[in-house]
PDB file of C-alpha atoms in Angstrom:
ATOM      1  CA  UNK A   1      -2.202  -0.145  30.227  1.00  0.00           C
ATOM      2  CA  UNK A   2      -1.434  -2.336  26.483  1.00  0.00           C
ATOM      3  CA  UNK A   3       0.988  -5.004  28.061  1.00  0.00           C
ATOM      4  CA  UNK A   4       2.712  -7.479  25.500  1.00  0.00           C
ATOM      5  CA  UNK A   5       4.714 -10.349  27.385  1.00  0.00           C
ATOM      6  CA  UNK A   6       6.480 -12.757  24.807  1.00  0.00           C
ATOM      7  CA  UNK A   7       7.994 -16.267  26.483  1.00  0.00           C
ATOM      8  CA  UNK A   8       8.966 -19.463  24.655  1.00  0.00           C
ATOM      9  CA  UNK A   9      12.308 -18.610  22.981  1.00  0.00           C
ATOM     10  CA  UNK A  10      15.597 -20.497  23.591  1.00  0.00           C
ATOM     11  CA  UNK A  11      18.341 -22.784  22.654  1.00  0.00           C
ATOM     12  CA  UNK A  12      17.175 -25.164  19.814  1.00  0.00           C
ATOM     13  CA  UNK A  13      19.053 -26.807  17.478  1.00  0.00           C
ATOM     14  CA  UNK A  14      19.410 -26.181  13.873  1.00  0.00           C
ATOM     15  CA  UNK A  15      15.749 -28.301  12.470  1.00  0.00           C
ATOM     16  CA  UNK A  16      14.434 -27.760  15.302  1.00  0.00           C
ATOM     17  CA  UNK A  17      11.251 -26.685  16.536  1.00  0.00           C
ATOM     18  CA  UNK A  18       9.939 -24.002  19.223  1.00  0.00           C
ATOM     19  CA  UNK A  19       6.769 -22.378  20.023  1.00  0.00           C
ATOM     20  CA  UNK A  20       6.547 -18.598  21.046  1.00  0.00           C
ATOM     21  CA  UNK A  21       3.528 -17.482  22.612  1.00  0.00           C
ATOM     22  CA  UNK A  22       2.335 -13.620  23.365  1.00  0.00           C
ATOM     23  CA  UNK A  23       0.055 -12.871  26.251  1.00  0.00           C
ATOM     24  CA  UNK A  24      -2.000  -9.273  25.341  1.00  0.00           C
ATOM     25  CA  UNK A  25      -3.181  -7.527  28.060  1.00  0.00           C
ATOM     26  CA  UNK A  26      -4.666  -3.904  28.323  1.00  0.00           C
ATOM     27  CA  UNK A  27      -6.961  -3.871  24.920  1.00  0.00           C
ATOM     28  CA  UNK A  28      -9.527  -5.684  23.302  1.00  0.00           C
ATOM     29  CA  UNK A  29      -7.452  -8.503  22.105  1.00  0.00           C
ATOM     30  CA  UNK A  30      -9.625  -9.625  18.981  1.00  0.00           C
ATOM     31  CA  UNK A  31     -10.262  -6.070  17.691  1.00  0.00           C
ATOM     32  CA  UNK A  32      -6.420  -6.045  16.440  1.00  0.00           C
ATOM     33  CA  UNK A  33      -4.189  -8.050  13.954  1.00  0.00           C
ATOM     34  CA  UNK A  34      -1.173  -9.235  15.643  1.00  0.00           C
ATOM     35  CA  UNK A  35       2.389  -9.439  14.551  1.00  0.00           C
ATOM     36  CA  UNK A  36       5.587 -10.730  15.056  1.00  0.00           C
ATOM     37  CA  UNK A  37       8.678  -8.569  14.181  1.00  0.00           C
ATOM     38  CA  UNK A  38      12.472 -10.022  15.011  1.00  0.00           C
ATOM     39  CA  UNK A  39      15.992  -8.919  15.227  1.00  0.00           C
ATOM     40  CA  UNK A  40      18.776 -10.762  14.649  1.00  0.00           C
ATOM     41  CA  UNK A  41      21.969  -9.668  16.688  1.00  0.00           C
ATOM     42  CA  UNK A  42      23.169  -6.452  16.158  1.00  0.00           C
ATOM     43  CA  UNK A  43      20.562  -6.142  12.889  1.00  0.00           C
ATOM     44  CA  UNK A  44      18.211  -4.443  12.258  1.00  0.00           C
ATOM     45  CA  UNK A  45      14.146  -5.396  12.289  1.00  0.00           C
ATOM     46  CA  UNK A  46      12.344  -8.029   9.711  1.00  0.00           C
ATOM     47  CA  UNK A  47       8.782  -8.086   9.872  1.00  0.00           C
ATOM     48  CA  UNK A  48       7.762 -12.122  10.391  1.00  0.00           C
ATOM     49  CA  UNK A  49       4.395 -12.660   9.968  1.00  0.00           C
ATOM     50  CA  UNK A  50       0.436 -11.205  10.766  1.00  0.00           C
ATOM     51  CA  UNK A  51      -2.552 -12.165  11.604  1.00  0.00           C
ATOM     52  CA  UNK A  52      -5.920 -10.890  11.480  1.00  0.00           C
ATOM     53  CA  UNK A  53      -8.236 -10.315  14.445  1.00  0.00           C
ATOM     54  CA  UNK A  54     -10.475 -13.253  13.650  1.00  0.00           C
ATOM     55  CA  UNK A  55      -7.978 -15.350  13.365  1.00  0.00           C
ATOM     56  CA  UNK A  56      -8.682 -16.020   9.604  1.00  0.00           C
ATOM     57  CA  UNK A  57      -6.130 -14.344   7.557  1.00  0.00           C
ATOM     58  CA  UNK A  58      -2.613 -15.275   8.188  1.00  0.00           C
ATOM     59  CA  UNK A  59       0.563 -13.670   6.479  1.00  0.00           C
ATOM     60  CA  UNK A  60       4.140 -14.521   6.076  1.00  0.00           C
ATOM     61  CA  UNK A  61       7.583 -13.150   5.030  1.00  0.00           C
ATOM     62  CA  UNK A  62       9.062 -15.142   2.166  1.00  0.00           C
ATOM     63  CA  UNK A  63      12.117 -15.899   4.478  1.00  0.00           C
ATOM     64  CA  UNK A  64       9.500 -17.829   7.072  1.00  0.00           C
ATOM     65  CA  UNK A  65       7.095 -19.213   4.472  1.00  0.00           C
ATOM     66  CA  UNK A  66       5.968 -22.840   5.100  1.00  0.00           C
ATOM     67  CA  UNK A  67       7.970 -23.333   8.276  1.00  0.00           C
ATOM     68  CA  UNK A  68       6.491 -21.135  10.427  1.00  0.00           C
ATOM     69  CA  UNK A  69       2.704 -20.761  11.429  1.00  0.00           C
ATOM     70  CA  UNK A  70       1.230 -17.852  12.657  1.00  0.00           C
ATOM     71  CA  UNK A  71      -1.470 -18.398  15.559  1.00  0.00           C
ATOM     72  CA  UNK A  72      -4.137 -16.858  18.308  1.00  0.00           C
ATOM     73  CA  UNK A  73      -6.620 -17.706  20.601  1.00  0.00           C
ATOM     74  CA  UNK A  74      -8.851 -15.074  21.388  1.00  0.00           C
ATOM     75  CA  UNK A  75     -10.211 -16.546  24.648  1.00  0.00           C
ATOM     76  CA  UNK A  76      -6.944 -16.410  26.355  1.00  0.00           C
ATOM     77  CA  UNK A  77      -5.819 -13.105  24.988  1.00  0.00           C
ATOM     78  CA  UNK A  78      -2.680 -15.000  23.672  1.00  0.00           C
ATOM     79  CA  UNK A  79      -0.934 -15.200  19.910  1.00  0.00           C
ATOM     80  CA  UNK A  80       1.539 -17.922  19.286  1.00  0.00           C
ATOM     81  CA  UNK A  81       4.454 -18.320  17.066  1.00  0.00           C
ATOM     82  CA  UNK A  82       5.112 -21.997  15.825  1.00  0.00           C
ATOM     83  CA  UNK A  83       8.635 -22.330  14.321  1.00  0.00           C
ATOM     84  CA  UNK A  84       9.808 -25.625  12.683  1.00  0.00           C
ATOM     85  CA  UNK A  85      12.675 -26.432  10.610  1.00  0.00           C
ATOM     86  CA  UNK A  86      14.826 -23.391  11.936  1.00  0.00           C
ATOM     87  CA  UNK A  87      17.927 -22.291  10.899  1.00  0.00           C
ATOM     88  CA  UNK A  88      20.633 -20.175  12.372  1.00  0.00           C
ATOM     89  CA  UNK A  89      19.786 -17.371  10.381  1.00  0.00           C
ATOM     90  CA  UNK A  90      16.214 -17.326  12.308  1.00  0.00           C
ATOM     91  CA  UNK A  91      18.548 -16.756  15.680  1.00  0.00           C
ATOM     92  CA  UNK A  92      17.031 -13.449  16.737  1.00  0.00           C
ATOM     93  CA  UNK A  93      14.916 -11.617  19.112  1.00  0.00           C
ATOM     94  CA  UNK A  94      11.262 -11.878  18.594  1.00  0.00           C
ATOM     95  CA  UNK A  95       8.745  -9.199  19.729  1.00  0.00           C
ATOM     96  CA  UNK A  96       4.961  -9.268  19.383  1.00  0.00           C
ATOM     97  CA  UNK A  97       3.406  -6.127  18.123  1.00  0.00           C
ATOM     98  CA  UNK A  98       0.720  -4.697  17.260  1.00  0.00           C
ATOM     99  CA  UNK A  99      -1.130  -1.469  15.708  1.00  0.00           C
ATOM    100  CA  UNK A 100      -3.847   1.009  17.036  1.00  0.00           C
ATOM    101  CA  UNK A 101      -4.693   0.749  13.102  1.00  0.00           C
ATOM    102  CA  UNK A 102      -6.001  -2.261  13.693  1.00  0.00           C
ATOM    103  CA  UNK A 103      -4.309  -4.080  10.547  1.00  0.00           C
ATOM    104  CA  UNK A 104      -1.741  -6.325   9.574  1.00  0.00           C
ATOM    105  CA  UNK A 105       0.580  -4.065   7.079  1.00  0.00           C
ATOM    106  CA  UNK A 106       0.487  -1.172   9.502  1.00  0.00           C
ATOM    107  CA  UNK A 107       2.882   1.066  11.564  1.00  0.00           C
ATOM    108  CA  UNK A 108       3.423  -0.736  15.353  1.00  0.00           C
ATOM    109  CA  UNK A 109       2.068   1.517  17.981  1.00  0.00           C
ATOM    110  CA  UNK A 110       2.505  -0.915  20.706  1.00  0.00           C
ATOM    111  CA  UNK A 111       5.525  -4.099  20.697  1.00  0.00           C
ATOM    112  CA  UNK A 112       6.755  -6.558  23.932  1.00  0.00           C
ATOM    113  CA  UNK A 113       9.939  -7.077  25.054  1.00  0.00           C
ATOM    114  CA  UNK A 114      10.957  -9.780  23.275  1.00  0.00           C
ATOM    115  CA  UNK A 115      12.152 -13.524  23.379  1.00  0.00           C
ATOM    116  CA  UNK A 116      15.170 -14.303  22.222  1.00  0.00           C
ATOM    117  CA  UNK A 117      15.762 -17.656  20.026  1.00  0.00           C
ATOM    118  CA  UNK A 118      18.692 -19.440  19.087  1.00  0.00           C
ATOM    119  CA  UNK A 119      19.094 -21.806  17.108  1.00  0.00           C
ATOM    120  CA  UNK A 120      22.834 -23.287  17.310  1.00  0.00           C
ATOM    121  CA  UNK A 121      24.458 -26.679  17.490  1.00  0.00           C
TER     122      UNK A 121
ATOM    123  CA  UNK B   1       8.230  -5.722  -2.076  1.00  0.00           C
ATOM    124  CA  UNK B   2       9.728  -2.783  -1.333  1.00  0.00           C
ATOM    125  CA  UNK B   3      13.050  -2.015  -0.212  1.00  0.00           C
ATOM    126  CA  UNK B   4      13.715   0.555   2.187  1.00  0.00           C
ATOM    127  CA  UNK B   5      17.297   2.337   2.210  1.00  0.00           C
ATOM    128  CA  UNK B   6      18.290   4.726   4.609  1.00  0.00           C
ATOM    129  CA  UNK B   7      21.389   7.237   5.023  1.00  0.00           C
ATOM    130  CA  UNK B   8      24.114   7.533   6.254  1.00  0.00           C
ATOM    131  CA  UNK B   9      24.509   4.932   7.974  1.00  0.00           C
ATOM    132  CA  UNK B  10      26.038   6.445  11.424  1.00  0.00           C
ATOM    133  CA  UNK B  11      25.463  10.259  11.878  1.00  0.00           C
ATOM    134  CA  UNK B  12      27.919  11.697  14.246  1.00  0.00           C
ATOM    135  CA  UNK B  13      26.596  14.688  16.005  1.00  0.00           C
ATOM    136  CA  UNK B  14      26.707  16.491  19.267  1.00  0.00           C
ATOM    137  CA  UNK B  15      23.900  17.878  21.755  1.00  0.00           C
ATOM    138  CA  UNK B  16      22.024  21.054  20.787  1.00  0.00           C
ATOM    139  CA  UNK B  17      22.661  19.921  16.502  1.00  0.00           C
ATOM    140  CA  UNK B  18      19.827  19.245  14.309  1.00  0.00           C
ATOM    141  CA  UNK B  19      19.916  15.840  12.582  1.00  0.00           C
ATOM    142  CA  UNK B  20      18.738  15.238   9.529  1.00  0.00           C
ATOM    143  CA  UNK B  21      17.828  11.509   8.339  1.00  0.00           C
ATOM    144  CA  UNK B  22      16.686  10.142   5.158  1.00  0.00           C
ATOM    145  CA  UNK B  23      14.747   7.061   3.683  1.00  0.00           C
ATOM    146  CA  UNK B  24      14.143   6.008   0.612  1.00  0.00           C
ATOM    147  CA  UNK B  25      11.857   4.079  -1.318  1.00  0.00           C
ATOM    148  CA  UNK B  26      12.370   1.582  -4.020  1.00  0.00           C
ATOM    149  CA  UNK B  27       8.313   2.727  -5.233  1.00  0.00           C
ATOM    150  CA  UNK B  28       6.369   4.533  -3.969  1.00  0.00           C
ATOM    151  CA  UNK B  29       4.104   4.447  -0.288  1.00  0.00           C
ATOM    152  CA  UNK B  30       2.392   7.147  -0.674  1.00  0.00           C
ATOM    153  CA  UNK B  31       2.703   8.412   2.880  1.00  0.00           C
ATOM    154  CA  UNK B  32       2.382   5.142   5.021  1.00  0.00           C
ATOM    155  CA  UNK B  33       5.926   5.599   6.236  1.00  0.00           C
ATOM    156  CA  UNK B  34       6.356   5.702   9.881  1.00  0.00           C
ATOM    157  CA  UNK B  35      10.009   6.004  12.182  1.00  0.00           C
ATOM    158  CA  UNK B  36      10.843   4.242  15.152  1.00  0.00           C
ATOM    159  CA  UNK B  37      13.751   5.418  17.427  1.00  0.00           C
ATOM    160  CA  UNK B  38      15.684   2.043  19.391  1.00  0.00           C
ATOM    161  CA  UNK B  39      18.090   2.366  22.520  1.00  0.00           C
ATOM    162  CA  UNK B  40      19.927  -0.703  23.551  1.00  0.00           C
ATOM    163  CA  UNK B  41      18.253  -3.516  25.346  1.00  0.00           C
ATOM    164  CA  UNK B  42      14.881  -1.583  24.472  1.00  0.00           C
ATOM    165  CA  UNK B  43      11.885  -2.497  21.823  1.00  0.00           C
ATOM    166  CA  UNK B  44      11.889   0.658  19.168  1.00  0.00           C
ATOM    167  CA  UNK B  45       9.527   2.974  19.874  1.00  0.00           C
ATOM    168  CA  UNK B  46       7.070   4.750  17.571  1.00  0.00           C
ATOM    169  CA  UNK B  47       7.962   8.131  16.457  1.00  0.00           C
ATOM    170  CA  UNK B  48       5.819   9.091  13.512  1.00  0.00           C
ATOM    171  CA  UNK B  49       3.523   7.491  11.246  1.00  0.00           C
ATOM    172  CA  UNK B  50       1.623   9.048   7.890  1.00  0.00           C
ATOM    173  CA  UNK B  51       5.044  10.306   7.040  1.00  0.00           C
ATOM    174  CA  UNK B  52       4.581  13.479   8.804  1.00  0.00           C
ATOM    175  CA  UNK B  53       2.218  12.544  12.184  1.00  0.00           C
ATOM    176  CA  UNK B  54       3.812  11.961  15.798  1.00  0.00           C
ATOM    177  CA  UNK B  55       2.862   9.315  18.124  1.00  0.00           C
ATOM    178  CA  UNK B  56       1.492   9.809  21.640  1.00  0.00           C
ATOM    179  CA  UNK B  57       4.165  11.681  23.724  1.00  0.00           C
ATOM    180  CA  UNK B  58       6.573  12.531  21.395  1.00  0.00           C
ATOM    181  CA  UNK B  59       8.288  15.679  21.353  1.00  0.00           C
ATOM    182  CA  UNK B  60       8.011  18.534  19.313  1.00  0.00           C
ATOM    183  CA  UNK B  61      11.685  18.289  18.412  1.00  0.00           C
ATOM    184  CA  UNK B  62      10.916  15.608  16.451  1.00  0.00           C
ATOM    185  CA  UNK B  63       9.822  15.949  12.704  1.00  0.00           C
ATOM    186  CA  UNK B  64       8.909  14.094   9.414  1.00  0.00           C
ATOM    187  CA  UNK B  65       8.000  15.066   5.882  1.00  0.00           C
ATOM    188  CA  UNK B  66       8.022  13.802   2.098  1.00  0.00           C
ATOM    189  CA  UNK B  67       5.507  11.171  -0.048  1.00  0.00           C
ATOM    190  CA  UNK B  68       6.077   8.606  -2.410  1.00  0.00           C
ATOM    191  CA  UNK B  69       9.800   7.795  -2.475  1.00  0.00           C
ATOM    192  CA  UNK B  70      11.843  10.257  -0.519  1.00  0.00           C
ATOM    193  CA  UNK B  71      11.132  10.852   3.142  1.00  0.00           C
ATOM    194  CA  UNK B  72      12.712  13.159   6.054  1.00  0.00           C
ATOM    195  CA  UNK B  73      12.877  12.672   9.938  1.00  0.00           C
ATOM    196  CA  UNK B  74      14.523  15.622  11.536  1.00  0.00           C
ATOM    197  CA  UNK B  75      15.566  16.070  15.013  1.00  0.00           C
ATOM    198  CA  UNK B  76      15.721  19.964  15.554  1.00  0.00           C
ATOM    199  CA  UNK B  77      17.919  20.347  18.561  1.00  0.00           C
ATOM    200  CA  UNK B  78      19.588  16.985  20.004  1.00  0.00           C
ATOM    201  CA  UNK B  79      19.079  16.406  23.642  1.00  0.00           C
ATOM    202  CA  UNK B  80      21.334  13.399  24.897  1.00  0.00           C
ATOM    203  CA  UNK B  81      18.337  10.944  25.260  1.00  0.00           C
ATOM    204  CA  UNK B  82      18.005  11.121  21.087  1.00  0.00           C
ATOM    205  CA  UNK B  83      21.524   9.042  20.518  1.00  0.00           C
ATOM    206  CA  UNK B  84      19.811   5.904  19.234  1.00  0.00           C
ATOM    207  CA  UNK B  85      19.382   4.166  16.581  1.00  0.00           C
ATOM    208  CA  UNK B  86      16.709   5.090  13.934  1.00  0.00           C
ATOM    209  CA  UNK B  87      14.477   3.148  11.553  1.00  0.00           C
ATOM    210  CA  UNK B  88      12.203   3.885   8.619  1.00  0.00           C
ATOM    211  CA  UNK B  89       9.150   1.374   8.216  1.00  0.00           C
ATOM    212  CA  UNK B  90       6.921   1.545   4.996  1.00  0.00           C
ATOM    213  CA  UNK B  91       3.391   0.160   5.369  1.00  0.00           C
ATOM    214  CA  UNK B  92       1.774   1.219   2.035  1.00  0.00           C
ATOM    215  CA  UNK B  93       2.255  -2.357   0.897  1.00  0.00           C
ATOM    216  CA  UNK B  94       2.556  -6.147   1.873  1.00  0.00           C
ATOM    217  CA  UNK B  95       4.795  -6.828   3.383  1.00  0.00           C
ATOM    218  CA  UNK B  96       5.749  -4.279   6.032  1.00  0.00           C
ATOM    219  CA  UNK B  97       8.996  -3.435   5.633  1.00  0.00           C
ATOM    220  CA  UNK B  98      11.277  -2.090   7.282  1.00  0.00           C
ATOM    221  CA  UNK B  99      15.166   0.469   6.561  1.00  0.00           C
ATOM    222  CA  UNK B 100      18.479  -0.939   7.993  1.00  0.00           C
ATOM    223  CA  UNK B 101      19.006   1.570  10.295  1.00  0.00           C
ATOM    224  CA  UNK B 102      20.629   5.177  10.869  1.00  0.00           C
ATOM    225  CA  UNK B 103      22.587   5.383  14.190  1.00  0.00           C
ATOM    226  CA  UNK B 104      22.584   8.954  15.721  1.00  0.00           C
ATOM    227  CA  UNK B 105      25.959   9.262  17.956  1.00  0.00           C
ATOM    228  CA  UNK B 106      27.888  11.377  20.077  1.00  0.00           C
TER     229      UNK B 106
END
């Protein structure tokens, strides 16, 4: 059974840093690109940022771009989300998810729970 | 990128009614659209992908059609687990993106 398990969100304040992490269970981890996909209170869903199975290619939404870095580590079936500078318009619940497709731009077949982050004085 | 626009915005409807939701493209995606159905407190859930294909385990009820700009998820006959909220999710370019939502309520 595909099991997603997101952890790492929380209170931070505005500048701020966090690191979310994803633990993949179920599937062959590095056969799939990765994504993370949030949702900001009562919104609707904003597609963060991707990354390839190997690791290599990396891909951002313009409203993330050069404060946040998309990461995995194939070994420990585990992809990682580290956020720096944030704002409080990055306060939102953040779910790893991924595609049977096997790509980055793709429909999600598969998506955690979520971690929620706040970012608030 | 491409902007995603979905209406209306709340569809009022009651058990046993066919619903009938659109989303629109602002160019075209060919057919990598897929729709996602959300309840509260719950990740969405994959409905359909290639504009017209459903995901594992979903019912027959549930249907999509159109290319290119204008696409069509229909619900044929509500059943009270359908009132949720819907999305629209084009994949036909970088980056994913995804509709702001049709609620389907009682």
């Amino acid at each position: 059974e595909v099991q997603l398990l997101e952890s790492g969100g929380g209170l931070v304040q505005p500048g701020g840093s966090l690191r979310l992490s994803c633990a993949a269970s179920g599937f062959t981890f590095s056969s799939y690109a990765m994504s993370w996909v949030r949702q900001a209170p009562g919104m609707g869903l904003e597609w963060v940022s991707g990354i390839s199975g190997s690791g290599f290619n990396a891909y951002y939404a313009d409203s993330v771009k050069g404060r946040f870095t998309i990461a995995r580590d194939n070994s420990k079936n585990t992809l990682y989300l580290e956020m720096n500078s944030l704002r409080a318009e990055d306060t939102a619940l953040y779910y790893c998810a991924f595609s049977r497709a096997g790509e980055v731009v793709a429909y999600f077949d598969y998506w955690g729970q979520g971690t929620l982050v706040t970012a608030s004085s | 990128e491409i902007v995603l626009t979905q209406s209306p915005g709340t569809l009022s409807l009651s058990p046993g009614e066919r619903a009938t939701l659109s989303c629109r493209a602002s160019q075209s995606v060919s057919s990598y659209l897929a729709w996602y159905q959300q309840k509260p407190g719950q990740a969405p859930r994959l409905l359909m992908y290639g504009a017209s294909s459903r995901a594992t385990a979903i019912p027959d009820r549930f249907s999509g059609s159109g290319s290119g700009t204008d696409f069509t998820l229909t619900i044929s006959r509500l059943e009270p687990e359908d009132f949720a909220v819907y999305y629209c999710q084009q994949y036909g370019s970088s980056p994913p993106a995804f509709g702001q939502g049709t609620k389907v309520d009682i």
